[in-house]
Tab-separated table of C-alpha atoms in Angstrom:
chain	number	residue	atom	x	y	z
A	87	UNK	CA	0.000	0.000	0.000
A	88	UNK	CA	3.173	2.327	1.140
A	89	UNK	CA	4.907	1.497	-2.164
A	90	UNK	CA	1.407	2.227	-4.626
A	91	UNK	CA	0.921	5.423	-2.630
A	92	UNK	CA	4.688	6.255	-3.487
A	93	UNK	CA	4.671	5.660	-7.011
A	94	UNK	CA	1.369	7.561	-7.157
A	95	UNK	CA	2.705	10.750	-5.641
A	96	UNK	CA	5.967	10.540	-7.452
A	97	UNK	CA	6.885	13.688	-9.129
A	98	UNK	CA	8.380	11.362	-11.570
A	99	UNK	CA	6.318	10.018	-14.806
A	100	UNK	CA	5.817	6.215	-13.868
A	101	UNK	CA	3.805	3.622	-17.216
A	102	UNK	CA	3.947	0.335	-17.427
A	103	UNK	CA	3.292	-1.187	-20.826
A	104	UNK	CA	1.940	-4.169	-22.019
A	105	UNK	CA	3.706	-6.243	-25.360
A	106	UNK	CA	0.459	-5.580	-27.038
A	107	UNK	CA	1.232	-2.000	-26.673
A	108	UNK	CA	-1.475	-1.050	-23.754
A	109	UNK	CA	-0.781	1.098	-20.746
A	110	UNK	CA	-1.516	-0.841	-18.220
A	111	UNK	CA	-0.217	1.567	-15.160
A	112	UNK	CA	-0.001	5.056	-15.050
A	113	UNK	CA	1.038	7.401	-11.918
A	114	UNK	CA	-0.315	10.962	-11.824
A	115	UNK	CA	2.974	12.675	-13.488
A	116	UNK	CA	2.688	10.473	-16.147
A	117	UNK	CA	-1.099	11.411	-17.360
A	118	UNK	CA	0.948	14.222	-19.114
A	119	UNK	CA	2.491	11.513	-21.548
A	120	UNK	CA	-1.399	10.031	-21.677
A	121	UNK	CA	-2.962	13.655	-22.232
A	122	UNK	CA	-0.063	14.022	-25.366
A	123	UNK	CA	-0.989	11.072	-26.799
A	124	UNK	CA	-4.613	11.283	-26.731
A	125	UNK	CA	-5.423	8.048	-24.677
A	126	UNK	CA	-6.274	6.279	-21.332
A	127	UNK	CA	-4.792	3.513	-19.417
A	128	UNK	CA	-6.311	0.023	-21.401
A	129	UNK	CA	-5.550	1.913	-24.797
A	130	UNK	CA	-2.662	1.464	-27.245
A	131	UNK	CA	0.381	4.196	-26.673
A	132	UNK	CA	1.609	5.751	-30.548
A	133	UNK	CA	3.232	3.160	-32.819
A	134	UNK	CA	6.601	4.433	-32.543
A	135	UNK	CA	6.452	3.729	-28.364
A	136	UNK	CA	5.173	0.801	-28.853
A	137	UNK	CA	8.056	-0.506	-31.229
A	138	UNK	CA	10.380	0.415	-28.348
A	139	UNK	CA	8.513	-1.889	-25.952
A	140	UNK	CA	8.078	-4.696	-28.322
A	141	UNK	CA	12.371	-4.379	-28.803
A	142	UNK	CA	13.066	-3.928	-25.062
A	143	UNK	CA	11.028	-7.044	-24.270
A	144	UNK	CA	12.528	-9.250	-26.984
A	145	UNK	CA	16.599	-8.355	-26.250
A	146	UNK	CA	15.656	-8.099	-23.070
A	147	UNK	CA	17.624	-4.927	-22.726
A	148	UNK	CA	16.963	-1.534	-21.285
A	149	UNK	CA	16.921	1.362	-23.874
A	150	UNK	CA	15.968	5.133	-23.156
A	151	UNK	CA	14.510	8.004	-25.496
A	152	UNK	CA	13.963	11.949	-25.311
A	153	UNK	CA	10.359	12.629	-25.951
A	154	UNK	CA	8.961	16.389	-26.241
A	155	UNK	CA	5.410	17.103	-24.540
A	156	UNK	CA	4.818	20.672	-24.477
A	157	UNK	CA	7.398	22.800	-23.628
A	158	UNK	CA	9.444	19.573	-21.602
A	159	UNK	CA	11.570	17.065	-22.931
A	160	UNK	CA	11.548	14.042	-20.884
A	161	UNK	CA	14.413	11.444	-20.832
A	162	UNK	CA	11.923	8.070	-20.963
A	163	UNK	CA	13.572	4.591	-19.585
A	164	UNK	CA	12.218	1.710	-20.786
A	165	UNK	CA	13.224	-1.363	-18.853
A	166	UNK	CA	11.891	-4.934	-19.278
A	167	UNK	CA	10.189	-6.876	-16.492
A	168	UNK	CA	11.315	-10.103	-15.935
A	169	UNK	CA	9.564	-13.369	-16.543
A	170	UNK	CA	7.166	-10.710	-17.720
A	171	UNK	CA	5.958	-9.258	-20.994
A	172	UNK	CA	5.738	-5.824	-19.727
A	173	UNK	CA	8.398	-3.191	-19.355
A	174	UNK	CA	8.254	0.066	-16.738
A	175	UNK	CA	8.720	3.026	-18.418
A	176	UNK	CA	10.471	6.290	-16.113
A	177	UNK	CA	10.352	9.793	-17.204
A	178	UNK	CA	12.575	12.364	-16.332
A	179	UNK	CA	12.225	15.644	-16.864
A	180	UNK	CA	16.043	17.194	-18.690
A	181	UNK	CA	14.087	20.136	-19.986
A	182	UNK	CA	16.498	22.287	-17.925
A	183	UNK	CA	19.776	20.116	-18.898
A	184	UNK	CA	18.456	20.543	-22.718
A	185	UNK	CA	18.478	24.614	-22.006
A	186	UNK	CA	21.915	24.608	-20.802
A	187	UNK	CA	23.325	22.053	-23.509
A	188	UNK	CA	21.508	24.767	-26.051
A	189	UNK	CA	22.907	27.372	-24.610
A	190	UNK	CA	26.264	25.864	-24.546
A	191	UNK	CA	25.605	24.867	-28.567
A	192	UNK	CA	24.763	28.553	-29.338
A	193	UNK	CA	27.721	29.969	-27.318
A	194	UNK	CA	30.340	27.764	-29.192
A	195	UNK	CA	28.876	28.070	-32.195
A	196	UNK	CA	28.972	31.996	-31.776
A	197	UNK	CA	32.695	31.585	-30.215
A	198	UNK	CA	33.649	29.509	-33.293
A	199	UNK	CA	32.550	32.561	-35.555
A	200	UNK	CA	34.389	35.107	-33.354
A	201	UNK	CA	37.197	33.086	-34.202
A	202	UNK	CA	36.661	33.269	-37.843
A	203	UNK	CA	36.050	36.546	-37.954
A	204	UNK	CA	39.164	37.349	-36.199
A	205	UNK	CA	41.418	34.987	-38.842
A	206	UNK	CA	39.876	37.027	-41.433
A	207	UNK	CA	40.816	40.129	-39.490
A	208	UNK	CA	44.132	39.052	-39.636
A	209	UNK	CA	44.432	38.191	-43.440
A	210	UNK	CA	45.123	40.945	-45.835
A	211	UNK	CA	42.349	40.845	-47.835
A	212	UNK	CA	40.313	44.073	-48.807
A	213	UNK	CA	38.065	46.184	-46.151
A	214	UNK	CA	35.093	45.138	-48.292
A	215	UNK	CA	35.474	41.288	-48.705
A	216	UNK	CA	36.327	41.224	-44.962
A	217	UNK	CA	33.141	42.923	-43.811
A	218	UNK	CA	30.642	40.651	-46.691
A	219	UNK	CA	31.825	37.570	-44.901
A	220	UNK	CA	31.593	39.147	-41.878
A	221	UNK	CA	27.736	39.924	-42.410
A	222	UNK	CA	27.722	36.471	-44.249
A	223	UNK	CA	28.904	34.591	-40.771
A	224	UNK	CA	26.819	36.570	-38.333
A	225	UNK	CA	23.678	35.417	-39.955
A	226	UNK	CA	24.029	32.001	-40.388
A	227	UNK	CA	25.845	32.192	-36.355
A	228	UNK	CA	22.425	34.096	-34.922
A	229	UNK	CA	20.218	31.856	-37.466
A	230	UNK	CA	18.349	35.042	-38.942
A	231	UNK	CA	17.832	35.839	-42.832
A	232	UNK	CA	19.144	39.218	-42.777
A	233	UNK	CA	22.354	40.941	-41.535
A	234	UNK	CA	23.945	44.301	-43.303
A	235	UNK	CA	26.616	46.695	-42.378
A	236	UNK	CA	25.595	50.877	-42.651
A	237	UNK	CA	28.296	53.355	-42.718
A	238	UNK	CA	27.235	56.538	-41.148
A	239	UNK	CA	27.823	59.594	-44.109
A	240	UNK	CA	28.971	62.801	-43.389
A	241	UNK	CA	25.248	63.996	-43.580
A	242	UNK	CA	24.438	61.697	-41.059
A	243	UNK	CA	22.538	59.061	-43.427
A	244	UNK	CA	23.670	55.598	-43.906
A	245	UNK	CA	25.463	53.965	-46.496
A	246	UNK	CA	24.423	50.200	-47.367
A	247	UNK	CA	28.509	49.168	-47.154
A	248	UNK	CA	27.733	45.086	-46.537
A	249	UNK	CA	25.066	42.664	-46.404
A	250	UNK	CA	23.441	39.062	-46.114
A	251	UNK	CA	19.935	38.281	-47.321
A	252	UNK	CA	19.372	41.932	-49.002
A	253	UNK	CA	19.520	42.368	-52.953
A	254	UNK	CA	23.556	42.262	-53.539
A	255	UNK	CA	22.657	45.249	-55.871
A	256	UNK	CA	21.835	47.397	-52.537
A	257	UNK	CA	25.276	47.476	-51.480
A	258	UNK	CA	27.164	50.784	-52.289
A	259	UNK	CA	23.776	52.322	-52.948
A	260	UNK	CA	20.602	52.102	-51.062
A	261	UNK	CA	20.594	55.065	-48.564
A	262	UNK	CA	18.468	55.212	-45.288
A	263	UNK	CA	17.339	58.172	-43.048
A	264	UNK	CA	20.218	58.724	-39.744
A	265	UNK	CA	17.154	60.037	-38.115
A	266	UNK	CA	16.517	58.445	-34.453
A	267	UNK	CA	12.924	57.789	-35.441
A	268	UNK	CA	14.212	54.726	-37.504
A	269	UNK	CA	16.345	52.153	-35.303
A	270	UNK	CA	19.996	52.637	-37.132
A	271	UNK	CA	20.223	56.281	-36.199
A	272	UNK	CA	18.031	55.322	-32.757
A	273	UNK	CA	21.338	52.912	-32.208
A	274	UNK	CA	23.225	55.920	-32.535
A	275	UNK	CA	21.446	58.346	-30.394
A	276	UNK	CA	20.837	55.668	-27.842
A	277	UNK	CA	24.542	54.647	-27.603
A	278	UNK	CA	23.373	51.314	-26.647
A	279	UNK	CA	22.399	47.709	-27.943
A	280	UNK	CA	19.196	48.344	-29.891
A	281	UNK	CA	16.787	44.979	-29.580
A	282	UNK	CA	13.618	44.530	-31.241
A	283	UNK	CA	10.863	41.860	-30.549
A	284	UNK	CA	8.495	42.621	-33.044
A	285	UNK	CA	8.112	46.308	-34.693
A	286	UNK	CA	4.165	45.791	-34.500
A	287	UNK	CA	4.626	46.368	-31.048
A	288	UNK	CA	7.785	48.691	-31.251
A	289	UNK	CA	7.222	52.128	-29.402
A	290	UNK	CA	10.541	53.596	-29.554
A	291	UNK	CA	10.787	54.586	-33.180
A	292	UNK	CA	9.337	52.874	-36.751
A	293	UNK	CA	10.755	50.270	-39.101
A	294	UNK	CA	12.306	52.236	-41.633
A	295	UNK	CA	10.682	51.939	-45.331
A	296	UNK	CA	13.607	49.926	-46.285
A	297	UNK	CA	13.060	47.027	-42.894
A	298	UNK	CA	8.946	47.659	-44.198
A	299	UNK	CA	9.620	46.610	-47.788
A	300	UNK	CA	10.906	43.219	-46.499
A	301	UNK	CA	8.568	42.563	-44.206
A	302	UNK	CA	10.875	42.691	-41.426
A	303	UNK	CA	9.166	41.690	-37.719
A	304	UNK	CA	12.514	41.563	-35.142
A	305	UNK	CA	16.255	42.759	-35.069
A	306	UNK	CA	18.700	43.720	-33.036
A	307	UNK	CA	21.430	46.443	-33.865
A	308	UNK	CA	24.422	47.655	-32.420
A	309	UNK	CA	27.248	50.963	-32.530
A	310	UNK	CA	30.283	49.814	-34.795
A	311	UNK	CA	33.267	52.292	-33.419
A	312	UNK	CA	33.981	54.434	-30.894
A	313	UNK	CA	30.819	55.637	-28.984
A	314	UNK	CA	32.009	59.716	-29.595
A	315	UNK	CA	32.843	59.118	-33.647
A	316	UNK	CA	31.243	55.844	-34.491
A	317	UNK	CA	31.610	54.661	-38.473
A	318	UNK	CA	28.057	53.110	-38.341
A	319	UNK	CA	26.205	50.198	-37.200
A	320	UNK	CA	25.984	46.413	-37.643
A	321	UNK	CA	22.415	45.138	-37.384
A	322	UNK	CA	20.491	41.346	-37.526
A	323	UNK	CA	16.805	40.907	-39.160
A	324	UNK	CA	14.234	38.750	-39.157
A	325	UNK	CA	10.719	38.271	-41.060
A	326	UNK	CA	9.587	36.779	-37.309
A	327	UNK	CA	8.850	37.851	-34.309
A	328	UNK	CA	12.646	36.659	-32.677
A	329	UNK	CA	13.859	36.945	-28.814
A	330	UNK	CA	17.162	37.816	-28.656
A	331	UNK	CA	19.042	36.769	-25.737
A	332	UNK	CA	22.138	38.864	-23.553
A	333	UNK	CA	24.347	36.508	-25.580
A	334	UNK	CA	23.211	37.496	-29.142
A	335	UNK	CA	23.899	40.983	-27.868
A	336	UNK	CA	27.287	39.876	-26.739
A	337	UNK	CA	28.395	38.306	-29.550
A	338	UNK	CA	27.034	41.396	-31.882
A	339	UNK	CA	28.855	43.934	-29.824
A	340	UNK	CA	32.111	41.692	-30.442
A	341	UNK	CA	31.750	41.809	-33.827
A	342	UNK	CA	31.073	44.588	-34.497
A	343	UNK	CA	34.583	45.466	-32.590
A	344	UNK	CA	36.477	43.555	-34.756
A	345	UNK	CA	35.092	44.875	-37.435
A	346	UNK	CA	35.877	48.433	-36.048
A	347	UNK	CA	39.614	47.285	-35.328
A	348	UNK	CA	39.958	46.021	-38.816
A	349	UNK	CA	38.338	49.785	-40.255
A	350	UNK	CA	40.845	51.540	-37.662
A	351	UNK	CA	43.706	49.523	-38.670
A	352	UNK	CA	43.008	49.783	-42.713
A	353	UNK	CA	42.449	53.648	-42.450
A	354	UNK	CA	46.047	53.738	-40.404
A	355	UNK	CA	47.786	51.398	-43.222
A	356	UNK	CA	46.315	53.715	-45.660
A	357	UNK	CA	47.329	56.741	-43.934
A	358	UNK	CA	50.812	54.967	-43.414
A	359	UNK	CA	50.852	54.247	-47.224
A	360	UNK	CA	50.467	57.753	-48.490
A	361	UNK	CA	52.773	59.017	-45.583
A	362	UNK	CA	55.316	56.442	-47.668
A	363	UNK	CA	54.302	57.401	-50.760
A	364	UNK	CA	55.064	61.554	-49.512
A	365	UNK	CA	58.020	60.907	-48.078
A	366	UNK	CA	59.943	58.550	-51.102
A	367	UNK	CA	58.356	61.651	-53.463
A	368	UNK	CA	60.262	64.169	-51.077
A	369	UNK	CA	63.301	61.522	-50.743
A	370	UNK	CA	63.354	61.580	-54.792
A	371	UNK	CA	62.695	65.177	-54.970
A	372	UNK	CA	65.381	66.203	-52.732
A	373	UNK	CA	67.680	63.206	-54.216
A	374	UNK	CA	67.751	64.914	-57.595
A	375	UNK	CA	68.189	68.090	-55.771
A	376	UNK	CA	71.313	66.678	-54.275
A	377	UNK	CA	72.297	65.296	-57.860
A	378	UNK	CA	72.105	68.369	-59.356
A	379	UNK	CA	73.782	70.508	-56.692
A	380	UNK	CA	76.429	67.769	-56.315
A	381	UNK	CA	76.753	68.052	-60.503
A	382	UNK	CA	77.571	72.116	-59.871
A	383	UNK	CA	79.678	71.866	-57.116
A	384	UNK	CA	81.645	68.874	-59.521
A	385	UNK	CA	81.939	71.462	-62.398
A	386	UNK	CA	82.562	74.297	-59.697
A	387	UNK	CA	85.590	71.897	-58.500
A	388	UNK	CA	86.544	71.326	-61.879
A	389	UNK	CA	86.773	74.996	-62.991
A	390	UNK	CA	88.727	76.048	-59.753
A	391	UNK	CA	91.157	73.469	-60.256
A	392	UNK	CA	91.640	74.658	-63.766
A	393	UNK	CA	92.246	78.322	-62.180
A	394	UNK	CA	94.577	76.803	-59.479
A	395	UNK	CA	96.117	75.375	-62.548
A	396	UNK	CA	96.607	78.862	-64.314
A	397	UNK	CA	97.512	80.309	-61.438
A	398	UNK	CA	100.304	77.794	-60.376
A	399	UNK	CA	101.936	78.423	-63.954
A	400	UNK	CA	101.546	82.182	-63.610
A	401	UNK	CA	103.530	82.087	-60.450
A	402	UNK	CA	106.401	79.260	-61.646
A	403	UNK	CA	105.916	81.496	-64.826
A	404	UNK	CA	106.812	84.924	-62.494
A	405	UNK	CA	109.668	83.015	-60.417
A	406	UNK	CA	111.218	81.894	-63.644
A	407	UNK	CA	111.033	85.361	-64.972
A	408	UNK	CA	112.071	87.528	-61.618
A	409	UNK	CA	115.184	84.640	-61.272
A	410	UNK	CA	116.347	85.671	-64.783
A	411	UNK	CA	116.388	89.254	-63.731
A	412	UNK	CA	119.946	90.184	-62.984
A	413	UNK	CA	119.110	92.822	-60.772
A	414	UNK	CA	117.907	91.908	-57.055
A	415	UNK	CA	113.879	91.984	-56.862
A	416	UNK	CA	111.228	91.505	-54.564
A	417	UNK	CA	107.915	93.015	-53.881
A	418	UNK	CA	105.766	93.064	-50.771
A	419	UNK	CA	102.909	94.581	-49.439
A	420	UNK	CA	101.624	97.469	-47.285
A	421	UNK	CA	102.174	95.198	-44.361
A	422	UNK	CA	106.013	95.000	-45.048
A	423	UNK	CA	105.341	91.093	-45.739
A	424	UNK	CA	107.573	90.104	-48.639
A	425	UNK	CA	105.367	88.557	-51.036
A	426	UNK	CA	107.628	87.439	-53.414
A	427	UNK	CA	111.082	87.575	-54.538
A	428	UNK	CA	114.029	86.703	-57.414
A	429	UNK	CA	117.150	84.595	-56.168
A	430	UNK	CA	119.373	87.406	-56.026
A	431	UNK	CA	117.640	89.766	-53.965
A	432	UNK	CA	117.280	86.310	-51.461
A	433	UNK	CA	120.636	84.640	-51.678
A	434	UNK	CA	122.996	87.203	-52.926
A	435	UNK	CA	121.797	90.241	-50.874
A	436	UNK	CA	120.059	88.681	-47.878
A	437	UNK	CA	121.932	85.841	-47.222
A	438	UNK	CA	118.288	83.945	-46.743
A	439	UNK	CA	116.716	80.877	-48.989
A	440	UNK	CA	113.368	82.553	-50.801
A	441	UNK	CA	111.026	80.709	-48.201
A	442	UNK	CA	112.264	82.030	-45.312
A	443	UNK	CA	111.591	85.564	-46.862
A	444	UNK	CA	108.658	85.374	-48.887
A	445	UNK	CA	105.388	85.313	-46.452
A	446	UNK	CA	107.923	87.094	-43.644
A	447	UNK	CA	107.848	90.577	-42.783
A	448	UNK	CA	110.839	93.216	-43.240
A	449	UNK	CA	110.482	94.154	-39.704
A	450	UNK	CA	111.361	91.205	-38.446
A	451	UNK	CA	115.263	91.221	-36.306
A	452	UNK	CA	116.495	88.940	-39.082
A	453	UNK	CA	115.423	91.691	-41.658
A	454	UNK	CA	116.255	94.482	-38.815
A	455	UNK	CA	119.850	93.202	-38.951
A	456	UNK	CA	120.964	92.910	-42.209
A	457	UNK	CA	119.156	96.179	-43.318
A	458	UNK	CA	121.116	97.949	-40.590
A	459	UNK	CA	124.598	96.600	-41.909
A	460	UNK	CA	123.469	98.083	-45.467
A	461	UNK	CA	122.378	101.552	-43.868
A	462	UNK	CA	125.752	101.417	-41.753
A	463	UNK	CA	128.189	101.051	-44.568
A	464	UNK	CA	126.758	103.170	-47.505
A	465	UNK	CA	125.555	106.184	-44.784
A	466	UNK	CA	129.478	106.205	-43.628
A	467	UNK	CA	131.252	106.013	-47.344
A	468	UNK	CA	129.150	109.506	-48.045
A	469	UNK	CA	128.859	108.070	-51.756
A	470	UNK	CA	127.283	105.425	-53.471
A	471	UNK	CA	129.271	102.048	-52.656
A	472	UNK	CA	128.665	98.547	-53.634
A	473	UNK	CA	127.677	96.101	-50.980
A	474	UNK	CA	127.884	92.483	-51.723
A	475	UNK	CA	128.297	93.596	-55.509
A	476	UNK	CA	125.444	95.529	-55.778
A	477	UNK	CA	125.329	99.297	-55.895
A	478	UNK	CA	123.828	101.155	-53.450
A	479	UNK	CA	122.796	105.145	-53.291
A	480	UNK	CA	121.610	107.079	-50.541
């Protein structure tokens, strides 16, 4: 009596089946399964259950099934009596444990795309390939039929850049309102994940004529860039009524952050690349500059030499000529600094080599001396007198 009253009040569904496919036993958690399929204890349980029994009994071997009443799935055990032609049947309710195992699904699955996208990130293929498979993967991740990319314009409209499910011919073209009255320039304003149920009910602004064209019913949009210069917004559609969960917002917002690395990043490498292409124009510029100044100074060099040339047979030409002078000569300047001399006027009245007079100055105590020796002996003799062989008049 203890053990029927158990199984009775056991929050656990409880059958037991007959080969011939009759319920023979059912506990009060289990008139859910009866309710389902449409019958009462004596009657025959669906085909398909009563398959299982008919295999259990004959191997003789426990097997278990999910079934789905409602909004429950139930893990059902069917275990053969023995000596019997009957089996038990236990339900257990794994509705929650199927929640969590679809959560975990959906969270990989979106992980696994972050990934993706990130690879891509890393490739160097062109802004606009990178951001159609973006749109491309976000779709099929959040399982809608729409996804698109708008670049906010200088006039604060939007520029279809990317997209999924839209006419391909859109992209580059179609243009839609920035006005916060429609939900891409709402996103905007709002500065915040933008999440729509169903726009029938939507009291926050109206589905743009471009969403109302295709019938769109749900979506979910969020800021690509920074918050204080954004470059536009990334945005999910459906043609149902959808509820997006915290983590479809999470993984949107992480998209769309790659994607706004990846525009920061190819706007700084472009930047970079016309910096490059400035500076090698200046490096050339300034190269040929170089050329052609080093060219002048090369014929400037060239010319001088040819002076210093001229100028070094001038003067062997005047040392050859003032050495052939019998007379002593020299000439100097205002200074009193010899600057030059014949051989005679060195050797034969100075007593000196020609370097150690030419460049020195007459008033020097070498000079001093041998001048006053001259002075001395012709100021004495009162008359013109030769000194060293040369005649000298005061």
């Amino acid at each position: 009596m203890e053990v029927e009253k158990f199984v009775s009040q056991c929050p656990y569904p409880m059958l037991r089946i007959g080969k011939d496919g009759k319920v023979i036993y059912s506990n009060r958690a289990a008139e859910l399964f009866l309710h389902e399929w449409g019958i009462k204890i004596g009657e025959k349980v669906p085909s398909s259950i009563g398959n299982t029994v008919k295999r259990v009994i004959f191997r003789v071997n426990p097997e278990t099934i999910e079934m789905k009443f409602r909004k429950k799935v139930y893990l059902v055990s069917f275990h053969p009596l023995e000596g019997e032609d009957q089996v038990n049947a236990y339900g257990f309710d794994i509705t929650s444990q199927k929640k969590l195992k679809e959560k975990l699904r959906i969270k990989e699955r979106q992980s696994d795309a972050l990934h993706k996208i990130g690879r891509m990130a890393l490739r160097r293929e062109s802004l606009q390939a990178f951001m159609d498979e973006s749109v491309k993967l976000v779709a099929r991740t959040l399982g809608v039929e729409y996804s698109k990319i708008m670049e906010l314009c200088p006039d604060g409209n939007f520029l279809l850049r990317a997209s999924e499910g839209w006419e391909p011919e859109f992209v580059g073209k179609v243009i839609v309102s920035g006005s916060k009255e429609y939900q891409a320039g709402y996103t905007i304003y709002s500065k915040v994940a933008v999440i729509v149920r169903d726009f029938k009910k939507e009291k926050r602004f109206s589905a743009s004529p471009f969403l109302k064209e295709h019938d769109i019913a749900s979506g979910i949009s969020v800021t690509i860039g920074k918050i204080e210069k954004p470059f536009g917004v990334l945005s999910v559609h459906s043609k149902r009524p959808k509820r997006f969960t915290a983590d479809d917002t999470f993984f949107l917002n992480s998209v769309a952050v790659l994607i706004s690395e990846v525009i920061e990043r190819r706007h700084a490498e472009e930047e970079l690349r016309q910096y490059k292409e400035q500076l090698e124009e200046l490096v050339k510029q300034r190269t040929s500059e170089l050329i052609r100044i080093n060219e002048r100074l090369t014929e400037e060099i060239a010319g001088r030499k040819q002076v210093e040339k001229a100028l070094q047979n001038n003067v062997y030409f005047l040392e050859t000529f003032l050495d052939a002078i019998p007379s002593p000569v020299f000439y100097r300047n205002l200074e009193g600094i010899y600057q030059g001399c014949n051989e005679r006027f060195a050797q034969e009245m100075l007593g000196l080599p020609k370097e150690k007079v030419i460049g020195h100055s007459m008033f020097e105590p070498t000079f001093r001396t041998i001048f006053s020796h001259i002075i001395f002996f012709v100021f004495f003799s009162h008359q013109s007198q030769y000194f060293n062989g040369f005649l000298i008049q005061i």
